[in-house]
Structure formats: structure tokens, C-alpha cells
Amino acid sequence: MPKANNLELQGGTYHVRMDVPKDVREAFGGRRILSQTLKTGSREEAMFRRLPILHAWKSQIKAAREGRQLEDGWQDNVVAMVEQFDQLATNAKRARIGEKVPPMPTPDPDEVRKTMEENPQLVATLTTMIQRRRSDPMGMIKFEDDLADMFKQLVGRRLTDNHNLTPDQKVELATLVKDPSAYKARSPISKARLSAFRMHRLEHHVALKTINQQESKLLKLSEFLQQTGSPLDFDTVTAWLQGMALSSKTKQQYLLAGSMFWQWAMTHEPQWRQTYKGHVNPFEKHTLPTLKGKAKKDAARKAFTIAEVGSLHTAAKEQGLDTLADLILLGGYTGARIEELCQLRTENLITVDEVKMFDIVDSKTVAGIRQVPVHPKLTALVDRLTKSSTNGYLVPTDSNNKYGIRSDALSKAFGRLKTTMGFDRTRVFHSIRGTVITQLVRADVPDRLIKELVGHETGMVTFDVYSDGSSPKQKFDAVAKLPTIPIS
């Protein structure tokens, strides 16, 4: 049985579990319980990671209870059939008055027989229609229209009988059968496909923030396709990008989201593969304006000087932002990312070969998982933070946004602080990381060792794969070369 909050600890790793109600087990292949590993031993993190999975399971259960739903793109199929019946009627009328018409497709005998069996009154209706029209000189011409209308109504009846239509779908179906020209092609990037894409990425442990950001971009493209009725091709994507007043960097993120979705759909969506067979990825090979030379240099992020880091610390203290002031010093003597610092727990303070170190156990990259010596200037600060910790974290913060990011509020507070001090958008908390790297370079610390300290790959198999890295003492000696941050 699933435990409280749908969590169960198995071998040190949390799993999310849910009972499958008896009435829908058949839709889940007879399964009684749904279970998925959350890939974490932290209960706090597991509580967060379980939410989108539980939401998806509950949505599947709801869909199973509501009955068979219409497949994505059903409107296109209805319009195609209705237009085919109208064309058949037109050709048949032209043939009756002696005009030459293109060969008309012969109905599938099995399909005709099945239709007759499912609609026993159809033969009688057809007979009555023929008898009524025979007395009219133009009767058989009109009969072709009657026949087309009857088959169009039959299309609507089949969908209604075999599926659980919503009230809106019933109205839309009636409109399409009556006037297919009123139909505006829908976006192939449907909510159903986006939901399946989301589940696929969650199962492959893509960060929820990344999933939500890219899904938001795909929804904007879907709205554009819906509003314009344009096909999903290179020219449409180009027009879409040109209509957005965004930087080239941001537009590149839109293209990445689209390309990821396209690749997934071509691999996992049979209908998509059939529709876009032979088509090239419309999100590739776009040329976007890029900054060059001085303009590119001016727009790039810049490192703070040591003096500026000190002034930021002083300003934070003066404004009563003590936690932010501590965070600035931690960053200034480690070069760590802001979220890496906010995720540090008291147990992440370890001693290796008599060197006290921060054990960074989770990061945005594999290289980011590392151990960084505690700079002598941080000893008193780290001791104070350890003793005052009430929840196991070194940096106290109530911030914990929907993605589990603890640094969110502190990052925004830093943004407000640096703006009041006259720093522009090229200076952010990450700029302190640039400060540390700059100072290590100027202290003649080897390039390879600098990358180990800040969590960058060296780009060399010898060091990234085979080497266990520098010793704690070598790392300490390097960190100790960082100049003292002037604080008041």
C-alpha cells in the first residue's frame, strides 16, 4: 500500500505510488498500483518531485472514467470526409449530365456492408429517396446531394455513438458536417501531445523548470499556428520568430524548445510521423542576428572587482540583509553558484586530509559536483552559520519556489541591491564567480585546478575521466591565494 503522501522509501530512494481504482484497472493493463522512482533520498525533494507525476496519473484515471475520447486532430478527419462526399456528389452530378469527370473512388465493399449492418434503415431510406426523386426531371441530380448529406450525417452519428463527446465537441461536429469551409486548421502542437511530451521528459528526469519554460514557448507557437492557420514548416517558424521583439539568444531558446518537441514527436507519435514523413525539422538552420565585436563584449556579463564585492557586502549589511551579506562572502571566497551555496547543508562540511571543505553534492553539471576548501576568511562565518542552523541548511532562507530553488528570493534581493548601487544588467550574482576565477588566474593558479575548484570540465579525457583531481592541500593552497575582500 502507498504510504502517507504517496511516498515509499525503498533502499534509501523514495518512490511515488498510487492505487489504481478497480473501475479503471483495465485501462492500465490490469495494474493495481502505479509506482515510479523519484531518484532521491531526500524526503523534502521527493515531496516536490511527486506532484507532476501524481497529477498525470490522476488525469489518466479521469480520462479512463470519462470513456473513449476523440483522438487528436479528429476535426481534420471529419472535414476531409465531408469534403470528399461533397466532391463525389459534384462529380456524380456532372457525370449524369454527360460531362467527363475524373475517375471516382470505389467504396470499400466491407465498409459498405458494415455501414448497412450498423444502420438497418439505411437501405429503406435510400429506396425512398430514389422513388421520390424519379418523378422529377432533375430528381437524380438532387438525389446525389441527398445521398451526400445522408453520408455526412452518418459521419457525425458514428463519432457520437463511438466516443464520449463534450458539449463543445458536439456543437463543433455539427458545424463541421454542415459547413466544412468554416473549419480553421488546428495546431498540431496540441495539449494532448504536450502532455505526453511532458510525461516523457519527467520520466527522463529533465528539470521541471526547463519543462515548464519550454512548454510555455511551445504553447505560444501553437497559438500562432491556430490564429494564422499556417502549416508547421520553416517559413511559418521564421514568420513567428520575426513577429517577436526578443533577443536572438531568447529566440534561440524558442527554437531549441521546438526542435526538442519535433524530435520527440517524430520518435514517439505515429500519427506525427505519418503527417510529417519526409519533412525536415522546421526549427533548424535558422539564421538569427548576432552581436559582434565591441557590441558583443559590451553585452556580455562582467566580473565584479574585489572592491566592488566588498561594497556589495557592506551595502547588504547596511540594509539589514544579513543573509545576503553572508552569501556574498561565501560566493567571493568559493566561486560557487548561488544555488549551490543555498543547497549546502551542515553535513556538507567535511574534513579531508585535515582540510575543511564544502562538499557540493549536486550541481547543474557533473563537473559541478566537487569539494571546495573553506577559505580561512570564512571559518568564523561557517562556524556561526552551522551553530545557528535550524533546518540543516547553512544559508537560512524561507524561499523555496515551485521548482525547489532555495536561492530564488536571495537572487532577486541581490538584483535589487546591485541596481540601487548603479550596476547594470551585465552584473549579477554569477559575476562574483567571475571575480573568483579572475583572481585565481592572476594568482597563477593552474588552469586545470581553477576548473576543478569552480566545477568546469577541463575538456581533456586525461583529467575529466581518468584523474581523481588535485589533492585537498593543493586546492586549499589555491583558494588561500584569493585576496581579502574589503569589508567594514
Short mmCIF file of C-alpha atoms in Angstrom, two decimals:
data_model
loop_
_atom_site.label_atom_id
_atom_site.label_comp_id
_atom_site.label_asym_id
_atom_site.label_seq_id
_atom_site.Cartn_x
_atom_site.Cartn_y
_atom_site.Cartn_z
CA MET A 1 0.00 0.00 0.00
CA PRO A 2 1.28 3.51 -0.78
CA LYS A 3 2.38 5.36 2.35
CA ALA A 4 1.35 8.82 3.50
CA ASN A 5 1.73 11.46 0.80
CA ASN A 6 2.04 8.64 -1.78
CA LEU A 7 5.72 8.18 -0.87
CA GLU A 8 7.56 4.99 -0.02
CA LEU A 9 11.24 4.64 0.87
CA GLN A 10 12.88 1.68 -0.86
CA GLY A 11 16.58 1.04 -0.27
CA GLY A 12 17.25 4.68 0.55
CA THR A 13 15.40 6.00 -2.51
CA TYR A 14 11.88 7.44 -2.47
CA HIS A 15 9.19 6.15 -4.85
CA VAL A 16 5.82 7.73 -5.60
CA ARG A 17 2.97 5.19 -5.60
CA MET A 18 -0.77 5.27 -6.20
CA ASP A 19 -3.52 2.67 -6.03
CA VAL A 20 -5.35 2.19 -9.32
CA PRO A 21 -9.14 2.23 -8.72
CA LYS A 22 -10.84 -1.06 -9.63
CA ASP A 23 -13.12 0.53 -12.23
CA VAL A 24 -10.20 1.73 -14.41
CA ARG A 25 -7.62 -1.02 -13.94
CA GLU A 26 -8.36 -2.45 -17.36
CA ALA A 27 -7.27 0.85 -18.93
CA PHE A 28 -3.96 0.50 -17.07
CA GLY A 29 -3.27 -3.03 -18.28
CA GLY A 30 -4.66 -4.62 -15.14
CA ARG A 31 -2.16 -2.88 -12.85
CA ARG A 32 -3.26 -2.44 -9.24
CA ILE A 33 -0.53 0.05 -8.27
CA LEU A 34 1.37 2.71 -10.20
CA SER A 35 4.93 3.27 -8.99
CA GLN A 36 7.86 5.37 -10.14
CA THR A 37 11.23 6.10 -8.58
CA LEU A 38 11.94 9.73 -7.69
CA LYS A 39 15.71 9.25 -7.79
CA THR A 40 16.29 10.94 -4.45
CA GLY A 41 16.77 10.01 -0.82
CA SER A 42 15.68 13.46 0.37
CA ARG A 43 12.09 13.48 1.60
CA GLU A 44 11.78 17.22 1.01
CA GLU A 45 12.85 16.84 -2.61
CA ALA A 46 10.68 13.75 -3.06
CA MET A 47 7.61 15.68 -1.85
CA PHE A 48 8.22 18.15 -4.65
CA ARG A 49 9.10 15.68 -7.41
CA ARG A 50 5.99 13.52 -6.82
CA LEU A 51 3.50 16.29 -7.67
CA PRO A 52 3.64 16.32 -11.52
CA ILE A 53 3.64 12.51 -11.61
CA LEU A 54 0.57 12.27 -9.36
CA HIS A 55 -1.15 14.93 -11.45
CA ALA A 56 -0.51 12.96 -14.65
CA TRP A 57 -1.78 9.71 -13.10
CA LYS A 58 -4.96 11.39 -11.84
CA SER A 59 -5.56 12.88 -15.29
CA GLN A 60 -5.21 9.42 -16.87
CA ILE A 61 -7.67 7.96 -14.37
CA LYS A 62 -10.14 10.74 -15.09
CA ALA A 63 -9.83 10.18 -18.85
CA ALA A 64 -10.38 6.44 -18.40
CA ARG A 65 -13.56 7.08 -16.40
CA GLU A 66 -14.94 9.54 -18.92
CA GLY A 67 -14.83 6.94 -21.66
CA ARG A 68 -13.25 6.88 -25.09
CA GLN A 69 -12.17 10.34 -26.09
CA LEU A 70 -11.83 11.74 -29.58
CA GLU A 71 -8.33 11.42 -30.97
CA ASP A 72 -6.20 14.46 -31.51
CA GLY A 73 -6.89 16.01 -34.92
CA TRP A 74 -10.37 14.49 -35.31
CA GLN A 75 -11.63 17.72 -36.89
CA ASP A 76 -9.27 17.31 -39.85
CA ASN A 77 -10.58 13.80 -40.46
CA VAL A 78 -14.21 14.93 -40.34
CA VAL A 79 -13.56 17.82 -42.73
CA ALA A 80 -11.69 15.53 -45.13
CA MET A 81 -14.58 13.01 -45.22
CA VAL A 82 -17.26 15.65 -45.59
CA GLU A 83 -15.38 17.37 -48.41
CA GLN A 84 -14.88 14.01 -50.10
CA PHE A 85 -18.63 13.34 -50.03
CA ASP A 86 -19.31 16.78 -51.49
CA GLN A 87 -16.77 16.16 -54.27
CA LEU A 88 -18.24 12.74 -55.01
CA ALA A 89 -21.69 14.32 -55.27
CA THR A 90 -20.40 17.03 -57.62
CA ASN A 91 -18.67 14.51 -59.86
CA ALA A 92 -21.73 12.25 -59.90
CA LYS A 93 -24.00 15.15 -60.95
CA ARG A 94 -21.61 16.17 -63.72
CA ALA A 95 -21.48 12.58 -64.95
CA ARG A 96 -25.31 12.39 -65.08
CA ILE A 97 -25.45 15.34 -67.47
CA GLY A 98 -22.78 13.85 -69.70
CA GLU A 99 -19.66 15.70 -68.58
CA LYS A 100 -16.33 13.96 -68.32
CA VAL A 101 -15.19 13.68 -64.72
CA PRO A 102 -12.12 12.17 -63.04
CA PRO A 103 -12.48 8.50 -62.04
CA MET A 104 -14.30 8.31 -58.73
CA PRO A 105 -13.02 6.02 -55.95
CA THR A 106 -14.98 2.83 -55.46
CA PRO A 107 -16.29 2.39 -51.91
CA ASP A 108 -14.77 -0.42 -49.88
CA PRO A 109 -17.31 -3.33 -50.03
CA ASP A 110 -16.55 -4.35 -46.45
CA GLU A 111 -17.05 -0.80 -45.25
CA VAL A 112 -20.34 -0.54 -47.16
CA ARG A 113 -21.58 -3.83 -45.69
CA LYS A 114 -20.57 -2.75 -42.19
CA THR A 115 -22.38 0.55 -42.63
CA MET A 116 -25.54 -1.23 -43.78
CA GLU A 117 -25.44 -3.61 -40.81
CA GLU A 118 -24.98 -0.79 -38.33
CA ASN A 119 -27.79 1.24 -39.96
CA PRO A 120 -30.63 -1.16 -40.94
CA GLN A 121 -32.85 1.72 -42.00
CA LEU A 122 -30.31 2.99 -44.49
CA VAL A 123 -31.48 0.78 -47.40
CA ALA A 124 -35.10 1.77 -46.84
CA THR A 125 -34.11 5.44 -46.69
CA LEU A 126 -32.14 5.19 -49.93
CA THR A 127 -35.05 3.46 -51.67
CA THR A 128 -37.48 6.13 -50.54
CA MET A 129 -35.14 8.89 -51.71
CA ILE A 130 -34.78 7.35 -55.18
CA GLN A 131 -38.53 6.88 -55.58
CA ARG A 132 -39.22 10.47 -54.54
CA ARG A 133 -36.68 11.91 -56.95
CA ARG A 134 -37.56 9.79 -60.01
CA SER A 135 -40.69 11.81 -60.73
CA ASP A 136 -38.64 14.99 -61.01
CA PRO A 137 -36.66 15.55 -64.28
CA MET A 138 -33.78 16.75 -62.13
CA GLY A 139 -34.57 14.27 -59.41
CA MET A 140 -31.49 12.07 -59.71
CA ILE A 141 -29.29 15.16 -59.75
CA LYS A 142 -30.81 16.22 -56.45
CA PHE A 143 -30.55 12.64 -55.26
CA GLU A 144 -26.76 12.91 -55.35
CA ASP A 145 -26.95 15.87 -52.94
CA ASP A 146 -29.35 13.96 -50.69
CA LEU A 147 -27.01 10.97 -50.70
CA ALA A 148 -24.02 13.14 -49.79
CA ASP A 149 -25.98 14.82 -46.98
CA MET A 150 -27.03 11.46 -45.60
CA PHE A 151 -23.48 10.12 -45.50
CA LYS A 152 -22.21 13.33 -43.92
CA GLN A 153 -24.79 12.96 -41.16
CA LEU A 154 -23.69 9.37 -40.80
CA VAL A 155 -20.11 10.52 -40.12
CA GLY A 156 -21.36 12.65 -37.24
CA ARG A 157 -23.53 9.86 -35.87
CA ARG A 158 -20.65 7.39 -35.84
CA LEU A 159 -18.44 9.73 -33.84
CA THR A 160 -21.25 10.48 -31.41
CA ASP A 161 -22.07 6.80 -30.89
CA ASN A 162 -18.46 5.60 -30.54
CA HIS A 163 -16.98 8.40 -28.45
CA ASN A 164 -17.74 10.44 -25.37
CA LEU A 165 -18.08 13.94 -26.81
CA THR A 166 -18.12 17.07 -24.71
CA PRO A 167 -20.93 19.60 -25.34
CA ASP A 168 -18.47 21.86 -27.18
CA GLN A 169 -17.30 18.96 -29.36
CA LYS A 170 -20.90 18.14 -30.29
CA VAL A 171 -21.51 21.71 -31.42
CA GLU A 172 -18.23 21.76 -33.35
CA LEU A 173 -19.01 18.42 -35.01
CA ALA A 174 -22.43 19.63 -36.18
CA THR A 175 -20.83 22.79 -37.60
CA LEU A 176 -18.16 20.86 -39.48
CA VAL A 177 -20.66 18.46 -41.03
CA LYS A 178 -22.86 21.35 -42.16
CA ASP A 179 -20.11 23.69 -43.37
CA PRO A 180 -16.57 22.25 -43.55
CA SER A 181 -15.29 25.50 -45.08
CA ALA A 182 -15.81 27.18 -41.70
CA TYR A 183 -13.14 24.97 -40.18
CA LYS A 184 -9.84 26.57 -39.28
CA ALA A 185 -6.98 24.08 -39.10
CA ARG A 186 -5.84 23.44 -35.57
CA SER A 187 -2.30 23.44 -34.36
CA PRO A 188 -0.61 20.03 -34.43
CA ILE A 189 1.09 21.04 -31.18
CA SER A 190 -1.98 20.06 -29.18
CA LYS A 191 -2.42 19.97 -25.43
CA ALA A 192 -2.64 16.18 -25.59
CA ARG A 193 0.73 15.96 -27.32
CA LEU A 194 2.27 18.49 -24.95
CA SER A 195 1.01 16.43 -22.01
CA ALA A 196 2.59 13.27 -23.44
CA PHE A 197 5.81 15.19 -24.14
CA ARG A 198 5.84 16.41 -20.53
CA MET A 199 5.41 12.89 -19.15
CA HIS A 200 8.23 11.60 -21.36
CA ARG A 201 10.62 14.28 -20.13
CA LEU A 202 9.65 13.82 -16.48
CA GLU A 203 10.40 10.12 -16.83
CA HIS A 204 13.83 11.06 -18.19
CA HIS A 205 14.45 13.40 -15.23
CA VAL A 206 14.52 16.68 -17.14
CA ALA A 207 14.30 19.58 -14.66
CA LEU A 208 10.70 20.68 -14.09
CA LYS A 209 11.66 24.33 -14.58
CA THR A 210 13.10 23.52 -18.01
CA ILE A 211 9.99 21.54 -18.94
CA ASN A 212 7.63 24.37 -17.94
CA GLN A 213 9.68 27.06 -19.69
CA GLN A 214 9.85 25.12 -22.95
CA GLU A 215 6.18 24.15 -22.76
CA SER A 216 5.28 27.83 -22.40
CA LYS A 217 7.21 28.60 -25.59
CA LEU A 218 5.53 25.74 -27.46
CA LEU A 219 2.09 26.97 -26.38
CA LYS A 220 2.89 30.37 -27.89
CA LEU A 221 3.83 28.72 -31.17
CA SER A 222 0.66 26.62 -31.05
CA GLU A 223 -1.45 29.77 -30.59
CA PHE A 224 0.31 31.36 -33.57
CA LEU A 225 -0.41 28.33 -35.76
CA GLN A 226 -4.04 28.33 -34.64
CA GLN A 227 -4.57 32.04 -35.23
CA THR A 228 -2.91 32.14 -38.64
CA GLY A 229 -3.96 28.70 -39.87
CA SER A 230 -0.39 28.26 -41.10
CA PRO A 231 1.30 24.88 -41.57
CA LEU A 232 4.17 23.89 -39.31
CA ASP A 233 7.11 24.50 -41.64
CA PHE A 234 10.32 26.52 -41.86
CA ASP A 235 8.65 29.62 -43.32
CA THR A 236 5.99 29.67 -40.62
CA VAL A 237 8.55 29.36 -37.84
CA THR A 238 10.56 32.18 -39.45
CA ALA A 239 7.48 34.43 -39.57
CA TRP A 240 6.70 33.55 -35.95
CA LEU A 241 10.20 34.48 -34.79
CA GLN A 242 10.20 37.73 -36.77
CA GLY A 243 6.97 38.76 -35.05
CA MET A 244 8.51 38.61 -31.57
CA ALA A 245 10.51 41.55 -30.21
CA LEU A 246 13.04 39.33 -28.45
CA SER A 247 16.80 38.97 -28.44
CA SER A 248 18.48 36.42 -30.67
CA LYS A 249 19.50 34.47 -27.57
CA THR A 250 15.88 34.18 -26.43
CA LYS A 251 14.68 33.25 -29.91
CA GLN A 252 17.31 30.51 -29.96
CA GLN A 253 15.71 29.12 -26.82
CA TYR A 254 12.35 29.05 -28.63
CA LEU A 255 13.95 27.13 -31.49
CA LEU A 256 15.51 24.67 -29.06
CA ALA A 257 12.13 24.02 -27.43
CA GLY A 258 10.53 23.44 -30.83
CA SER A 259 13.33 21.17 -32.01
CA MET A 260 13.15 19.05 -28.84
CA PHE A 261 9.40 18.63 -29.32
CA TRP A 262 9.79 17.80 -33.04
CA GLN A 263 12.39 15.12 -32.34
CA TRP A 264 10.22 13.58 -29.62
CA ALA A 265 7.11 13.58 -31.82
CA MET A 266 8.94 12.01 -34.77
CA THR A 267 10.12 9.22 -32.46
CA HIS A 268 7.08 8.59 -30.26
CA GLU A 269 3.99 9.82 -32.18
CA PRO A 270 2.94 7.51 -35.07
CA GLN A 271 0.40 10.00 -36.46
CA TRP A 272 3.01 12.76 -36.38
CA ARG A 273 5.50 10.57 -38.26
CA GLN A 274 2.88 9.87 -40.91
CA THR A 275 1.85 13.52 -41.27
CA TYR A 276 5.41 14.86 -41.44
CA LYS A 277 7.09 11.98 -43.23
CA GLY A 278 9.87 13.38 -45.41
CA HIS A 279 9.67 16.83 -43.80
CA VAL A 280 12.79 18.47 -42.39
CA ASN A 281 12.88 19.80 -38.86
CA PRO A 282 11.42 23.35 -39.28
CA PHE A 283 13.29 24.60 -36.22
CA GLU A 284 16.76 24.00 -37.62
CA LYS A 285 19.08 26.15 -39.76
CA HIS A 286 17.54 29.50 -38.84
CA THR A 287 19.92 32.44 -39.05
CA LEU A 288 19.46 34.93 -36.22
CA PRO A 289 21.20 38.30 -35.83
CA THR A 290 24.25 38.06 -33.59
CA LEU A 291 26.28 40.66 -31.77
CA LYS A 292 29.88 41.03 -32.85
CA GLY A 293 33.00 42.79 -31.70
CA LYS A 294 32.51 45.64 -29.27
CA ALA A 295 28.71 45.23 -29.11
CA LYS A 296 29.10 41.60 -28.06
CA LYS A 297 31.72 42.49 -25.47
CA ASP A 298 29.57 45.30 -24.04
CA ALA A 299 26.54 43.00 -23.68
CA ALA A 300 28.46 40.15 -22.00
CA ARG A 301 28.33 39.60 -18.26
CA LYS A 302 31.23 41.18 -16.39
CA ALA A 303 33.02 40.22 -13.20
CA PHE A 304 32.99 42.45 -10.14
CA THR A 305 36.28 43.72 -8.77
CA ILE A 306 37.31 42.66 -5.26
CA ALA A 307 36.50 46.16 -4.05
CA GLU A 308 33.03 46.01 -5.59
CA VAL A 309 32.31 42.69 -3.89
CA GLY A 310 33.27 44.35 -0.62
CA SER A 311 30.97 47.31 -1.31
CA LEU A 312 28.08 44.93 -2.09
CA HIS A 313 28.63 43.16 1.24
CA THR A 314 28.71 46.48 3.11
CA ALA A 315 25.54 47.74 1.40
CA ALA A 316 23.72 44.48 2.19
CA LYS A 317 24.67 44.81 5.88
CA GLU A 318 23.55 48.46 5.96
CA GLN A 319 20.16 47.48 4.53
CA GLY A 320 19.72 44.72 7.10
CA LEU A 321 20.18 41.97 4.50
CA ASP A 322 22.46 39.90 6.71
CA THR A 323 21.85 36.56 4.98
CA LEU A 324 22.57 38.14 1.59
CA ALA A 325 25.75 39.67 3.01
CA ASP A 326 26.87 36.23 4.21
CA LEU A 327 26.03 34.74 0.81
CA ILE A 328 28.15 37.38 -0.95
CA LEU A 329 31.17 36.42 1.17
CA LEU A 330 30.59 32.70 0.58
CA GLY A 331 30.49 33.35 -3.15
CA GLY A 332 33.52 35.64 -3.04
CA TYR A 333 35.72 33.01 -1.42
CA THR A 334 34.48 29.89 -3.26
CA GLY A 335 33.30 30.92 -6.75
CA ALA A 336 30.28 28.66 -6.22
CA ARG A 337 26.94 29.23 -7.93
CA ILE A 338 24.24 30.85 -5.78
CA GLU A 339 22.00 27.77 -5.69
CA GLU A 340 24.96 25.52 -4.88
CA LEU A 341 25.61 27.67 -1.81
CA CYS A 342 21.96 27.72 -0.75
CA GLN A 343 21.76 23.92 -1.01
CA LEU A 344 24.73 23.37 1.31
CA ARG A 345 23.81 21.54 4.50
CA THR A 346 25.76 21.20 7.72
CA GLU A 347 26.68 17.63 6.77
CA ASN A 348 28.23 19.02 3.60
CA LEU A 349 31.01 20.48 5.72
CA ILE A 350 33.61 17.72 5.67
CA THR A 351 37.27 17.31 6.51
CA VAL A 352 39.51 15.51 4.01
CA ASP A 353 43.21 15.10 4.74
CA GLU A 354 42.88 17.66 7.53
CA VAL A 355 41.39 20.23 5.13
CA LYS A 356 37.89 21.52 5.91
CA MET A 357 35.84 21.57 2.71
CA PHE A 358 32.42 22.31 1.26
CA ASP A 359 31.10 19.09 -0.28
CA ILE A 360 28.92 20.22 -3.20
CA VAL A 361 26.91 17.07 -3.91
CA ASP A 362 24.51 18.42 -6.52
CA SER A 363 25.03 20.87 -9.36
CA LYS A 364 23.82 21.74 -12.85
CA THR A 365 26.68 19.69 -14.34
CA VAL A 366 28.63 16.55 -13.43
CA ALA A 367 31.79 18.63 -13.14
CA GLY A 368 29.97 20.85 -10.66
CA ILE A 369 29.88 18.04 -8.10
CA ARG A 370 33.09 18.83 -6.26
CA GLN A 371 34.80 19.71 -2.99
CA VAL A 372 35.96 23.27 -2.34
CA PRO A 373 38.19 24.19 0.63
CA VAL A 374 36.84 26.60 3.23
CA HIS A 375 38.89 29.79 2.86
CA PRO A 376 40.47 30.94 6.15
CA LYS A 377 38.40 34.13 5.97
CA LEU A 378 35.21 32.02 6.01
CA THR A 379 35.99 29.95 9.10
CA ALA A 380 34.19 32.17 11.61
CA LEU A 381 31.22 32.71 9.25
CA VAL A 382 30.83 28.99 8.57
CA ASP A 383 31.01 28.16 12.30
CA ARG A 384 28.32 30.76 13.03
CA LEU A 385 26.03 29.50 10.26
CA THR A 386 26.47 25.91 11.41
CA LYS A 387 25.57 26.67 15.03
CA SER A 388 22.56 28.81 14.11
CA SER A 389 21.10 26.41 11.54
CA THR A 390 17.60 25.23 12.44
CA ASN A 391 16.84 23.06 9.40
CA GLY A 392 20.20 21.64 8.42
CA TYR A 393 20.97 24.25 5.74
CA LEU A 394 23.92 26.61 6.12
CA VAL A 395 22.21 29.56 4.41
CA PRO A 396 18.86 30.36 6.07
CA THR A 397 16.07 31.28 3.66
CA ASP A 398 12.31 30.78 3.56
CA SER A 399 12.49 30.87 -0.23
CA ASN A 400 11.56 27.60 -1.89
CA ASN A 401 9.78 28.22 -5.16
CA LYS A 402 7.75 25.66 -7.09
CA TYR A 403 10.94 24.21 -8.55
CA GLY A 404 12.55 23.69 -5.15
CA ILE A 405 15.07 26.51 -5.75
CA ARG A 406 16.16 27.92 -2.36
CA SER A 407 18.08 30.87 -3.80
CA ASP A 408 15.14 32.47 -5.62
CA ALA A 409 14.34 35.26 -3.12
CA LEU A 410 18.00 35.93 -2.33
CA SER A 411 18.84 36.17 -6.02
CA LYS A 412 16.09 38.74 -6.52
CA ALA A 413 17.23 40.65 -3.43
CA PHE A 414 20.76 40.77 -4.86
CA GLY A 415 19.33 42.07 -8.13
CA ARG A 416 17.60 44.94 -6.34
CA LEU A 417 20.71 45.67 -4.27
CA LYS A 418 23.14 45.86 -7.18
CA THR A 419 20.70 48.01 -9.18
CA THR A 420 20.48 50.59 -6.38
CA MET A 421 24.28 50.68 -6.42
CA GLY A 422 24.36 51.55 -10.12
CA PHE A 423 25.32 48.17 -11.61
CA ASP A 424 23.61 47.31 -14.92
CA ARG A 425 22.27 44.02 -16.30
CA THR A 426 25.81 42.80 -17.09
CA ARG A 427 26.45 42.36 -13.36
CA VAL A 428 24.59 39.60 -11.48
CA PHE A 429 25.41 37.32 -8.54
CA HIS A 430 27.06 34.97 -11.03
CA SER A 431 29.53 37.80 -11.69
CA ILE A 432 31.11 37.06 -8.29
CA ARG A 433 32.02 33.68 -9.75
CA GLY A 434 33.86 35.61 -12.48
CA THR A 435 35.61 37.62 -9.78
CA VAL A 436 36.98 34.46 -8.15
CA ILE A 437 38.12 32.95 -11.45
CA THR A 438 39.84 36.22 -12.42
CA GLN A 439 41.71 36.37 -9.11
CA LEU A 440 42.81 32.74 -9.33
CA VAL A 441 44.16 33.35 -12.84
CA ARG A 442 46.07 36.41 -11.63
CA ALA A 443 47.49 34.36 -8.77
CA ASP A 444 48.99 31.96 -11.33
CA VAL A 445 46.80 29.02 -10.24
CA PRO A 446 46.95 26.34 -12.98
CA ASP A 447 44.02 26.34 -15.40
CA ARG A 448 43.15 22.72 -14.60
CA LEU A 449 42.99 23.44 -10.87
CA ILE A 450 40.80 26.52 -11.37
CA LYS A 451 38.29 24.41 -13.30
CA GLU A 452 38.26 21.80 -10.53
CA LEU A 453 37.50 24.49 -7.94
CA VAL A 454 34.65 26.16 -9.84
CA GLY A 455 33.19 23.00 -11.38
CA HIS A 456 34.11 23.24 -15.05
CA GLU A 457 35.21 20.36 -17.25
CA THR A 458 38.80 20.61 -18.43
CA GLY A 459 37.87 19.29 -21.87
CA MET A 460 40.63 16.71 -21.65
CA VAL A 461 39.91 12.99 -21.20
CA THR A 462 43.08 12.61 -19.13
CA PHE A 463 41.71 14.87 -16.39
CA ASP A 464 37.90 14.57 -16.80
CA VAL A 465 37.80 10.76 -16.96
CA TYR A 466 40.95 9.22 -15.56
CA SER A 467 42.23 11.65 -12.92
CA ASP A 468 40.84 11.89 -9.37
CA GLY A 469 41.88 15.53 -9.37
CA SER A 470 44.07 17.67 -7.19
CA SER A 471 44.65 16.93 -3.53
CA PRO A 472 42.77 18.82 -0.79
CA LYS A 473 46.02 20.62 0.12
CA GLN A 474 46.60 21.71 -3.49
CA LYS A 475 43.05 23.06 -3.60
CA PHE A 476 43.45 24.82 -0.24
CA ASP A 477 46.69 26.45 -1.29
CA ALA A 478 44.98 27.74 -4.44
CA VAL A 479 41.93 29.11 -2.61
CA ALA A 480 44.16 30.73 0.01
CA LYS A 481 45.64 32.88 -2.76
CA LEU A 482 42.33 34.75 -3.17
CA PRO A 483 42.77 38.33 -1.92
CA THR A 484 40.90 39.50 1.14
CA ILE A 485 37.55 41.09 0.40
CA PRO A 486 37.48 44.56 2.00
CA ILE A 487 34.51 44.71 4.35
CA SER A 488 33.62 47.17 7.09
#
